[in-house]
Short mmCIF file of N, CA and C in Angstrom, two decimals:
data_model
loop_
_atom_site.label_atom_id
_atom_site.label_comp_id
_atom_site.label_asym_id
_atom_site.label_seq_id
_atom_site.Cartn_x
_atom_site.Cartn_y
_atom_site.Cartn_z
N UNK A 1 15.94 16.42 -55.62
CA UNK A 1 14.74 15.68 -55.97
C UNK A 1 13.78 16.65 -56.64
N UNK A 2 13.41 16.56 -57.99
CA UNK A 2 12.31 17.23 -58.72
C UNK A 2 11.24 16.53 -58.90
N UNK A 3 10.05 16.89 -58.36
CA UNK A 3 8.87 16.48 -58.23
C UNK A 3 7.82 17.55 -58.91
N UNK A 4 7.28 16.85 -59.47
CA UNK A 4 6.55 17.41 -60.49
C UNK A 4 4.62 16.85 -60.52
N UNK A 5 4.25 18.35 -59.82
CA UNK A 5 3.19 17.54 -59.49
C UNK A 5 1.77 18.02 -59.94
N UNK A 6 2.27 18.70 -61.12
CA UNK A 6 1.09 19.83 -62.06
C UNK A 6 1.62 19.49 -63.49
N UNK A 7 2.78 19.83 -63.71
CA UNK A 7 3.71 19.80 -64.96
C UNK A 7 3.51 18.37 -65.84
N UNK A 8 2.70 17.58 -66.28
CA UNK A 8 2.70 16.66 -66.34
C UNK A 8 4.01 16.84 -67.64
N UNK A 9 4.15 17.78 -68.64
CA UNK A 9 4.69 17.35 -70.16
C UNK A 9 6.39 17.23 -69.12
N UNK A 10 6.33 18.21 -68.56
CA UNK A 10 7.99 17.85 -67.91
C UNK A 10 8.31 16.98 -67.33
N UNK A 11 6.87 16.09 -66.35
CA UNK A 11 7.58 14.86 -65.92
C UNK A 11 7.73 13.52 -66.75
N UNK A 12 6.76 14.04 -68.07
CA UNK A 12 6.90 12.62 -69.51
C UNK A 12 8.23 12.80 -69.72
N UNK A 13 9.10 13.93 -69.95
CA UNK A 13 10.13 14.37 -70.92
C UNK A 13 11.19 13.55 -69.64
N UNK A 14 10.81 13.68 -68.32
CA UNK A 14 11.91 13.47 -67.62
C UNK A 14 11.86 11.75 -67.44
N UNK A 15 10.79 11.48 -67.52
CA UNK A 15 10.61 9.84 -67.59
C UNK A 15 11.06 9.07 -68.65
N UNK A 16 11.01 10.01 -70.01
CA UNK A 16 11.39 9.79 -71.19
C UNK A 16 12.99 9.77 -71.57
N UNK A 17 13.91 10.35 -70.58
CA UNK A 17 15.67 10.48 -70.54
C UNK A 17 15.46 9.80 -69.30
N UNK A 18 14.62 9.23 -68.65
CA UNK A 18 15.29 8.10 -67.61
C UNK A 18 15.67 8.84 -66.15
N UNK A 19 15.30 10.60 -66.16
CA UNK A 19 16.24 11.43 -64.95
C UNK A 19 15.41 11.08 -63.83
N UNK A 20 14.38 10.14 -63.71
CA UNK A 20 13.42 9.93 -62.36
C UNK A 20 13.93 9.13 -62.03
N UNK A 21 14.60 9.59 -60.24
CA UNK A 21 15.09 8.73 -59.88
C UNK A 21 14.27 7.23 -58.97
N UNK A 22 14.88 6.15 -58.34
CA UNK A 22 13.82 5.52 -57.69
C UNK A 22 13.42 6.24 -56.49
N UNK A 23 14.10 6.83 -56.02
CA UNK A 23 13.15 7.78 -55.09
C UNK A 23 12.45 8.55 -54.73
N UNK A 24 12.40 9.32 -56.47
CA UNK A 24 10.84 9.99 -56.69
C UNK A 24 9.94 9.10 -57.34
N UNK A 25 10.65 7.61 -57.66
CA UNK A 25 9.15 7.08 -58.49
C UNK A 25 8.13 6.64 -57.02
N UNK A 26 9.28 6.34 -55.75
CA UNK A 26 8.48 5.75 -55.07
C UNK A 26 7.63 6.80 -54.33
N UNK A 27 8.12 8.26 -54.48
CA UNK A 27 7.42 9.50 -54.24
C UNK A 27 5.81 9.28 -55.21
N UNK A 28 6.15 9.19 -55.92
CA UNK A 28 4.99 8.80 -56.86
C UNK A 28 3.72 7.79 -56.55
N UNK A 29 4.87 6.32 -56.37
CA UNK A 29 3.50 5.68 -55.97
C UNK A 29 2.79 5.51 -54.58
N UNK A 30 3.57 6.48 -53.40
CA UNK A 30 2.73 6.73 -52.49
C UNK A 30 2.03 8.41 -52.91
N UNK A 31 2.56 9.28 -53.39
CA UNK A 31 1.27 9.89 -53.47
C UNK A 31 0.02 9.42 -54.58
N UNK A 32 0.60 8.96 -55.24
CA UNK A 32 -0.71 8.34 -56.28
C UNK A 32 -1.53 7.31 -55.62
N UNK A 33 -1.04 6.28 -54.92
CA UNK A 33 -1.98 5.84 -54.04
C UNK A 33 -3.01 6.46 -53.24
N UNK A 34 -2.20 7.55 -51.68
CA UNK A 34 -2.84 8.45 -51.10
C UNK A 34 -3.87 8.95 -52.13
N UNK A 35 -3.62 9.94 -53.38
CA UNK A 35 -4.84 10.59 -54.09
C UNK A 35 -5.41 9.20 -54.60
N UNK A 36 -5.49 8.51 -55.07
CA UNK A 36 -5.99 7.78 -55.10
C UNK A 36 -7.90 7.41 -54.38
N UNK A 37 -6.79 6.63 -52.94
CA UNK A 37 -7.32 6.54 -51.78
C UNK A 37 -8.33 7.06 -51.12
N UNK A 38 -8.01 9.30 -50.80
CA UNK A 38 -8.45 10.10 -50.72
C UNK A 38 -9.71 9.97 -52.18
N UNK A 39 -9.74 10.27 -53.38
CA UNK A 39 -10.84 10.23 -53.82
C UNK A 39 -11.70 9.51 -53.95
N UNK A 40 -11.31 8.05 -53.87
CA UNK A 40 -12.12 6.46 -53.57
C UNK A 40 -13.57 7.16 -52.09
N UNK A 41 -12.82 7.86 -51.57
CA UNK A 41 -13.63 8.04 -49.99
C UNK A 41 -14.30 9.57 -50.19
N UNK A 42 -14.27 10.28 -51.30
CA UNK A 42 -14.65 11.75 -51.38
C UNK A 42 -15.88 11.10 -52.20
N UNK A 43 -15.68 10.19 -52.83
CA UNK A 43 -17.03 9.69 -53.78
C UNK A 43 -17.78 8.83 -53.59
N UNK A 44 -16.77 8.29 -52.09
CA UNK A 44 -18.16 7.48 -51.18
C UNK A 44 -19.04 8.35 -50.72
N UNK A 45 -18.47 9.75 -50.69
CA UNK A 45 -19.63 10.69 -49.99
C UNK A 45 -20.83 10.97 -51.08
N UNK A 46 -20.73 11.00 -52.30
CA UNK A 46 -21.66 11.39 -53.52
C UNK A 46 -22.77 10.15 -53.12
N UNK A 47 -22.04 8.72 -53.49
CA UNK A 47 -22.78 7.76 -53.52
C UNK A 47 -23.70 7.26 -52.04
N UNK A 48 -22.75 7.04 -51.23
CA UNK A 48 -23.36 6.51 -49.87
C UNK A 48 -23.34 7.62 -48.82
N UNK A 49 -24.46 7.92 -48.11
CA UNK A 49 -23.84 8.96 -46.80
C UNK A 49 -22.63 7.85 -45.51
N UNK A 50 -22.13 8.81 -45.38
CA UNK A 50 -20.93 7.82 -44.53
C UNK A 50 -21.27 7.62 -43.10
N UNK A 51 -21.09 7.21 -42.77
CA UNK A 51 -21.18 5.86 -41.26
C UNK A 51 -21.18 7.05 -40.07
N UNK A 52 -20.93 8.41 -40.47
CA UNK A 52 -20.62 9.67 -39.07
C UNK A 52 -19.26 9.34 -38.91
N UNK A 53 -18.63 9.44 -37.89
CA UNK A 53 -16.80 10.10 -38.04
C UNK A 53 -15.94 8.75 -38.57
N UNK A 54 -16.68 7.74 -37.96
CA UNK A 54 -15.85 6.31 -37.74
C UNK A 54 -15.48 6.15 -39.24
N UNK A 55 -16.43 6.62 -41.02
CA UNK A 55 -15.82 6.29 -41.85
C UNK A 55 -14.68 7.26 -42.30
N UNK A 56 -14.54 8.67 -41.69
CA UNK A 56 -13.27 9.70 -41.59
C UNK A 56 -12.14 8.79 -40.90
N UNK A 57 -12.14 8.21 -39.92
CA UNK A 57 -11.20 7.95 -39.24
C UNK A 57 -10.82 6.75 -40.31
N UNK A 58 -11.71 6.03 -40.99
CA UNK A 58 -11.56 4.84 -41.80
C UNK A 58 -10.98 4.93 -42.83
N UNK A 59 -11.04 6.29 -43.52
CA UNK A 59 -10.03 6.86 -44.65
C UNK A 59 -8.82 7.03 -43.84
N UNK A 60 -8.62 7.56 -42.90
CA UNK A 60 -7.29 7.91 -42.36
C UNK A 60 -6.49 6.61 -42.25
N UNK A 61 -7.52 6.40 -41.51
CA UNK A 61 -6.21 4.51 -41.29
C UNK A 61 -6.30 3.90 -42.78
N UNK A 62 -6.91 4.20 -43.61
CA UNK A 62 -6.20 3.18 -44.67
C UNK A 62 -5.27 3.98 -45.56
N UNK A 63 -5.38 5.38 -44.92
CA UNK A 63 -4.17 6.05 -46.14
C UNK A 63 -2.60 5.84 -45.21
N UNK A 64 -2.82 5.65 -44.03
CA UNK A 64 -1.97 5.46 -43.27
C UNK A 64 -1.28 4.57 -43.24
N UNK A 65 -2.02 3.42 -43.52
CA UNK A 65 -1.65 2.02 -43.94
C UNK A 65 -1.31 1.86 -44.60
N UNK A 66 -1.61 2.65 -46.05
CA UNK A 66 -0.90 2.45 -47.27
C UNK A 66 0.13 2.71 -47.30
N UNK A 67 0.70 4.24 -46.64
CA UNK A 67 2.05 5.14 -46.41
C UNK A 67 2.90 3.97 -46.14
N UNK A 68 2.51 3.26 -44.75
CA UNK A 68 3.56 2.57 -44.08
C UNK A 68 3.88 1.45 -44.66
N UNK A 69 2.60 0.93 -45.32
CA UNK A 69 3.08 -0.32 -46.08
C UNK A 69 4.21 -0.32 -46.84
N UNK A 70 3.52 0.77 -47.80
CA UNK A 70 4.45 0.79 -49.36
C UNK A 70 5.80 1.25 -48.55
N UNK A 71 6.15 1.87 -47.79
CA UNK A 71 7.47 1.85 -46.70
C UNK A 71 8.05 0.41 -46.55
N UNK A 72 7.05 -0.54 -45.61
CA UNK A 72 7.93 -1.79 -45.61
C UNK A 72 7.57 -2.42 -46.96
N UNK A 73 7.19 -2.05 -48.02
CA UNK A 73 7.32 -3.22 -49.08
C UNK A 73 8.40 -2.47 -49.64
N UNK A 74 9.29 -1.27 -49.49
CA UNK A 74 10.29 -0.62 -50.27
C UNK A 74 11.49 -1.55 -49.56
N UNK A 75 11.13 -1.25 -48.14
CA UNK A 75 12.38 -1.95 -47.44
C UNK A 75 12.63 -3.71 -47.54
N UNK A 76 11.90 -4.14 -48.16
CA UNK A 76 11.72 -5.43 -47.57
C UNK A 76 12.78 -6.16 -49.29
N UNK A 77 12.61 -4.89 -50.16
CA UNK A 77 13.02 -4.77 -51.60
C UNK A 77 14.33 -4.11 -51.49
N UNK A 78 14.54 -3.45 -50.71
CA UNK A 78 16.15 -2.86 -50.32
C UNK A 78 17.41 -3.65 -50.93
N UNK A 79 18.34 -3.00 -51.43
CA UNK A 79 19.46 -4.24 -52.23
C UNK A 79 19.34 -4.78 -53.06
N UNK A 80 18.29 -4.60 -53.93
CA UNK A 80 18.00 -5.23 -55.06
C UNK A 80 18.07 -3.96 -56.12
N UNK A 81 19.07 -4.46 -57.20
CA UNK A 81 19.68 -3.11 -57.91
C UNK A 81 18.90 -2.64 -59.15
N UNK A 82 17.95 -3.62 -59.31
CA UNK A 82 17.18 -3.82 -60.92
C UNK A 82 16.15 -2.73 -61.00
N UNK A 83 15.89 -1.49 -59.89
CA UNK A 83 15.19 -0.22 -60.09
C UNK A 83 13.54 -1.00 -61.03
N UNK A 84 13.01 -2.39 -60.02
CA UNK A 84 11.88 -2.82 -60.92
C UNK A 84 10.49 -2.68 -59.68
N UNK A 85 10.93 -2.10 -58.25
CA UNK A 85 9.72 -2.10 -56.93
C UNK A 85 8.31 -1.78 -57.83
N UNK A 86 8.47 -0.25 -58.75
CA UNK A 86 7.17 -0.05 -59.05
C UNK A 86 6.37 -0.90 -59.52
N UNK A 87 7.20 -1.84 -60.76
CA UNK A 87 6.34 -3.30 -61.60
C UNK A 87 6.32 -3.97 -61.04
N UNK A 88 7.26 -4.44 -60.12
CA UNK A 88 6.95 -5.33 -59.11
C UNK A 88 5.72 -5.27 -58.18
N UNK A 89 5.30 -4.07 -57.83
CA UNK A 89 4.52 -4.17 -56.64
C UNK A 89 2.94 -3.69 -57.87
N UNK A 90 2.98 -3.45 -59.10
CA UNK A 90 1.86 -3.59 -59.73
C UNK A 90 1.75 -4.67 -60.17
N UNK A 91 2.25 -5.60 -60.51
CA UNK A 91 2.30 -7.30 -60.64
C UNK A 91 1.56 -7.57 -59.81
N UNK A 92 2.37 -7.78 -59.06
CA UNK A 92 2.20 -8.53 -57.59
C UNK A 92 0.22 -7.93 -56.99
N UNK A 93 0.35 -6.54 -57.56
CA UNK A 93 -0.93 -6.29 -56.61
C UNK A 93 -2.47 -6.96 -57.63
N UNK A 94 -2.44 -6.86 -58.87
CA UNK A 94 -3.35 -7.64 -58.98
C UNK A 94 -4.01 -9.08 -58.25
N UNK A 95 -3.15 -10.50 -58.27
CA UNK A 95 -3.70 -11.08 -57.77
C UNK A 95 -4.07 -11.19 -55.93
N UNK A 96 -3.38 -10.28 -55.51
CA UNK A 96 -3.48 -9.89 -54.13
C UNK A 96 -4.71 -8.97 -54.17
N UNK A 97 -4.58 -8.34 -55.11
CA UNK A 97 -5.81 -7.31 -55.46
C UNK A 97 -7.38 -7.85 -55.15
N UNK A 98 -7.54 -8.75 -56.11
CA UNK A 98 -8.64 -9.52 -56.42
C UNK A 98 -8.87 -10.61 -55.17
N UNK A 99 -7.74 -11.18 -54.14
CA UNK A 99 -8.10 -11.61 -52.94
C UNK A 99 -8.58 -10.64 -51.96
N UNK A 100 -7.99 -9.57 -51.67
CA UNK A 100 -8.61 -8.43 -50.97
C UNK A 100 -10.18 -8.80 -50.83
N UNK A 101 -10.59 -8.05 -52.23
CA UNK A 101 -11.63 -7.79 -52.86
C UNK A 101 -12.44 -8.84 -52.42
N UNK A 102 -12.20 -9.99 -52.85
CA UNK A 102 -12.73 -11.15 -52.37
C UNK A 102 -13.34 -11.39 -51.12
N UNK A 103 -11.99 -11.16 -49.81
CA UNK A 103 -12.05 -11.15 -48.34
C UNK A 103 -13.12 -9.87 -48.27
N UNK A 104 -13.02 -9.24 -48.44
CA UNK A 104 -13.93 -8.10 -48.16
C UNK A 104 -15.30 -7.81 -48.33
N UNK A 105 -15.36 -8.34 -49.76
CA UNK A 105 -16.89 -8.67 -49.99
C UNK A 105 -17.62 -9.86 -49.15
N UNK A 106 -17.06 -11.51 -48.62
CA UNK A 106 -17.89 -12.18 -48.31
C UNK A 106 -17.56 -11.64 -46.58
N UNK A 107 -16.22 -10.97 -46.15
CA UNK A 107 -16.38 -10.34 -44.37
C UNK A 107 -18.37 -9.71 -45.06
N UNK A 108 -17.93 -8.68 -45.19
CA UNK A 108 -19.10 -8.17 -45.50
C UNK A 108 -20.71 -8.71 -45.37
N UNK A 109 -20.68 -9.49 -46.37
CA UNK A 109 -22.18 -10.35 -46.86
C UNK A 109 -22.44 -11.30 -45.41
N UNK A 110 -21.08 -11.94 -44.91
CA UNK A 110 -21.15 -12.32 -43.63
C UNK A 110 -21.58 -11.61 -42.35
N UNK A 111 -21.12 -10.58 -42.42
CA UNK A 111 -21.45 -9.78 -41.32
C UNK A 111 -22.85 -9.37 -41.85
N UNK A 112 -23.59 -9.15 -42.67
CA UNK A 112 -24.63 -8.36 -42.85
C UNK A 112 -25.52 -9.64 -42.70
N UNK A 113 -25.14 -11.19 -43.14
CA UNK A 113 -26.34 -12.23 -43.59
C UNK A 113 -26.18 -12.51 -41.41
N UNK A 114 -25.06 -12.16 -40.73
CA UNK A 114 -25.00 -12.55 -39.24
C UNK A 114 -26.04 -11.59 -38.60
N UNK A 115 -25.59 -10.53 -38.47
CA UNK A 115 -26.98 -9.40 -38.31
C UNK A 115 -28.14 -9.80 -38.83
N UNK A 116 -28.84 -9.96 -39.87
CA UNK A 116 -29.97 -9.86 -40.28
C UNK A 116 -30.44 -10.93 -39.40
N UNK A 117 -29.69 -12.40 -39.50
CA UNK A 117 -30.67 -13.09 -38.50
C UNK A 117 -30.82 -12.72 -36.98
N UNK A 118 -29.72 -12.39 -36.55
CA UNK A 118 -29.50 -11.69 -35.17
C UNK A 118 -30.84 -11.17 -34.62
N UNK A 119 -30.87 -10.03 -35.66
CA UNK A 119 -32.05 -9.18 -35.54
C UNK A 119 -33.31 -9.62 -35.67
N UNK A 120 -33.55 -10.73 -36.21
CA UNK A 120 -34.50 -10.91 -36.45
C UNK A 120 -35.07 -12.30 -35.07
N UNK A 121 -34.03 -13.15 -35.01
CA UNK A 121 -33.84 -13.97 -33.44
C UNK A 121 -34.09 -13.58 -32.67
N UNK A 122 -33.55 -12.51 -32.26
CA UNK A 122 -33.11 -12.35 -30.68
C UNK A 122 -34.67 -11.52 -29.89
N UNK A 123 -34.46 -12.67 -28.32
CA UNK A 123 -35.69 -12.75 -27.41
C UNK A 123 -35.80 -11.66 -26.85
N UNK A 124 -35.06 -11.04 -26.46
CA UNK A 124 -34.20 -9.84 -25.27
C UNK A 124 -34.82 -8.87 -25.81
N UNK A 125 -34.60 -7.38 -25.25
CA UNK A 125 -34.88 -6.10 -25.17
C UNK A 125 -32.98 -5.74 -24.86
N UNK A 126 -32.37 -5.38 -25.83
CA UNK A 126 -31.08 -4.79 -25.95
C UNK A 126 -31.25 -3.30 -26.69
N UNK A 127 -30.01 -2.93 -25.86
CA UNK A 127 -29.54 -1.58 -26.21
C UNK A 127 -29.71 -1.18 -27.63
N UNK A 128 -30.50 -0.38 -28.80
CA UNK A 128 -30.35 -0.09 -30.20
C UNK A 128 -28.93 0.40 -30.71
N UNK A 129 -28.95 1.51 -29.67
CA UNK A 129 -27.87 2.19 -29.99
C UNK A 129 -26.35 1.49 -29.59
N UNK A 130 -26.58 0.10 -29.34
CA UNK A 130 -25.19 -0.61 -29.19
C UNK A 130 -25.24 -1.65 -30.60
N UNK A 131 -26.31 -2.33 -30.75
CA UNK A 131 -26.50 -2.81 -32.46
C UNK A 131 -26.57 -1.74 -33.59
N UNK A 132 -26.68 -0.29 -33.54
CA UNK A 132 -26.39 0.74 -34.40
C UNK A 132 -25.36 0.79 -34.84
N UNK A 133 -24.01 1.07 -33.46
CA UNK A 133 -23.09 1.24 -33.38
C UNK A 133 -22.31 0.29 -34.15
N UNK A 134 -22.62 -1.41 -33.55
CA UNK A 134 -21.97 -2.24 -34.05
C UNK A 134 -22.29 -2.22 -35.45
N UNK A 135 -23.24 -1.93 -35.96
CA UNK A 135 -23.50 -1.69 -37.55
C UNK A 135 -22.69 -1.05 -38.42
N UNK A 136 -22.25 0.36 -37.55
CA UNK A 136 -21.15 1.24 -38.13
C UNK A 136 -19.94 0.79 -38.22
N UNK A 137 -19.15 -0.01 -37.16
CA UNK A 137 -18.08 -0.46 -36.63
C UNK A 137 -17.33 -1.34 -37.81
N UNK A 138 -18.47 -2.59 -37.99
CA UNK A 138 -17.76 -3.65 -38.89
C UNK A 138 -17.13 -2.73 -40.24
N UNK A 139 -17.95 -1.90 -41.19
CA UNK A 139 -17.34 -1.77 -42.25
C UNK A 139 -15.99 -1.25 -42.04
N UNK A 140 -15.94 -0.33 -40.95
CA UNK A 140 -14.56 -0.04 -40.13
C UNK A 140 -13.20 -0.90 -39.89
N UNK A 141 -13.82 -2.07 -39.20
CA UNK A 141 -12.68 -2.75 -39.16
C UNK A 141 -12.35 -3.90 -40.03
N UNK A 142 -13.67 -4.12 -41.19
CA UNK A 142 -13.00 -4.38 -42.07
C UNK A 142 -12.01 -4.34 -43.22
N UNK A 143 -12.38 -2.91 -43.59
CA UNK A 143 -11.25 -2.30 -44.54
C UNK A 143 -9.96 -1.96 -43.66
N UNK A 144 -10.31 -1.63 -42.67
CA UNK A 144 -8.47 -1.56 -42.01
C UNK A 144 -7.73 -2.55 -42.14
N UNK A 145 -8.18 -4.01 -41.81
CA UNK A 145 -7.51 -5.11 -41.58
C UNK A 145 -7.73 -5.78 -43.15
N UNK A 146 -8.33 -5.43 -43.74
CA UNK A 146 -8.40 -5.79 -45.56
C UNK A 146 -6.75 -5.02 -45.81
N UNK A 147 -6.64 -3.67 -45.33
CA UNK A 147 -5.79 -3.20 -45.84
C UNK A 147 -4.43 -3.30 -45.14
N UNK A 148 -4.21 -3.55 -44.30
CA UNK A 148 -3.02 -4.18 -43.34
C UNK A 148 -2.73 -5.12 -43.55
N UNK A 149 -3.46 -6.54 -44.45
CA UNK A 149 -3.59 -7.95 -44.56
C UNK A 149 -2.57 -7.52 -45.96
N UNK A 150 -3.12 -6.62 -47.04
CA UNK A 150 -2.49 -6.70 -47.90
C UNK A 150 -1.42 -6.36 -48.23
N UNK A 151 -1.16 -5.50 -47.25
CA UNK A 151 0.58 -4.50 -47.48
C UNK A 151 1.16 -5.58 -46.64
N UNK A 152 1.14 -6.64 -45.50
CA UNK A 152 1.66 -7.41 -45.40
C UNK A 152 1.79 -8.48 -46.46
N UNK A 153 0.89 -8.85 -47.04
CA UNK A 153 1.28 -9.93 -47.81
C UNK A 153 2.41 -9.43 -49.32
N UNK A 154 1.93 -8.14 -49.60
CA UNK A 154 2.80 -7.79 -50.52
C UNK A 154 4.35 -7.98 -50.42
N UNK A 155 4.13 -7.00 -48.96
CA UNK A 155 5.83 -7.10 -48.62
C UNK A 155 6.60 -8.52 -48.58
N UNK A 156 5.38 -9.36 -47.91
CA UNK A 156 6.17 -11.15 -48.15
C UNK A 156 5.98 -11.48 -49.55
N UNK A 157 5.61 -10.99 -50.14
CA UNK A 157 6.47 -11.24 -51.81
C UNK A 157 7.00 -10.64 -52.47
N UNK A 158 7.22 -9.61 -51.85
CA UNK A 158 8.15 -8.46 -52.40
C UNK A 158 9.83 -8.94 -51.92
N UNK A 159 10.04 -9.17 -50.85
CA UNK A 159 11.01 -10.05 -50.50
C UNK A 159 11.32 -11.19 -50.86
N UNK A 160 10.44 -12.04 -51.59
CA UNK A 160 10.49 -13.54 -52.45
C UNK A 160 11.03 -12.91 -53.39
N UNK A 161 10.63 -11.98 -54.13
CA UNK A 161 11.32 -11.41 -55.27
C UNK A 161 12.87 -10.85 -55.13
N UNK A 162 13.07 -10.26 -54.44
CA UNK A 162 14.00 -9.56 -53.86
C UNK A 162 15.12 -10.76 -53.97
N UNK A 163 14.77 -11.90 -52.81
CA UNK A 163 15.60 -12.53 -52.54
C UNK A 163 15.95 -13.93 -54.26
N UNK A 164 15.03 -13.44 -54.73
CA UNK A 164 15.16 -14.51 -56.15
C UNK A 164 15.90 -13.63 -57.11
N UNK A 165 15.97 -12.22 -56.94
CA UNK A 165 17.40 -11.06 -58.03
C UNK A 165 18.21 -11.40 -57.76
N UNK A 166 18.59 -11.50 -55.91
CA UNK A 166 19.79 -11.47 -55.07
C UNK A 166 20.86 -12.22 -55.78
#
């Protein structure tokens, strides 16, 4: 397995005679995801200060998620001889893409338009630092389960496909 991960003119030339096999392309699109991923969350730090550890741990689980996904969306594609997973799973991820995106933004606007009245309702004398917390939490478990929602759904059409080559 030659992996080429500086060299860009040697890995055109090798893409260009066809010598990449599918098991370095899929080398490819999990580390290109991971970097990806990883810089999406290095430039949340420029733009937004981050949430304290919970948004570290929040990069971790979604690069984690990605690893394992793109794992079961390889397997779920297993037996299918047409060497097409990479276009397949960039197809496929646009309109899954743009649902994500979707789910994520109104979790979001939801959770923030639920809080605001919360906060502004409520009779009681409660804990701050437990409505702080929960403040930090949601963006947390939203992108995890944004991103678990989608490597599942991929893989169930990655297997529709699969089973429509067969």
């Amino acid at each position: 397995m030659t992996i080429h991960l500086w060299n860009t003119n040697l890995l055109a030339v090798a893409v260009a005679q066809r010598q990449v096999t599918t098991k370095e392309k899929f080398f490819y699109l999990v580390a290109g995801s991971c970097i990806g991923l990883a810089a999406g969350y290095i430039a949340l730090l420029i733009v937004v200060a981050p949430a304290g550890w919970l948004f570290w741990y929040e990069g971790l689980f979604v690069i984690i998620i990605t690893v394992f996904g793109l794992i079961r969306c390889r397997d779920k594609y297993q037996g299918v001889q047409d060497d097409r997973l990479l276009e397949d799973i960039i197809i496929l991820s646009v309109p899954l893409g743009l649902k994500i995106i979707a789910f994520t933004w109104l979790a979001y606007i939801s959770v923030d338009e639920f809080f605001s009245w919360y906060l502004l309702n409520r009779t009681f004398d409660e804990n701050p630092y437990m409505i702080a917390g929960t403040l930090k939490f949601y963006p947390f478990l939203i992108e995890v389960i944004a991103t678990f929602i989608y490597y599942i759904r991929l893989s169930a059409h990655l297997k529709t496909v699969a089973d429509g080559v067969r």
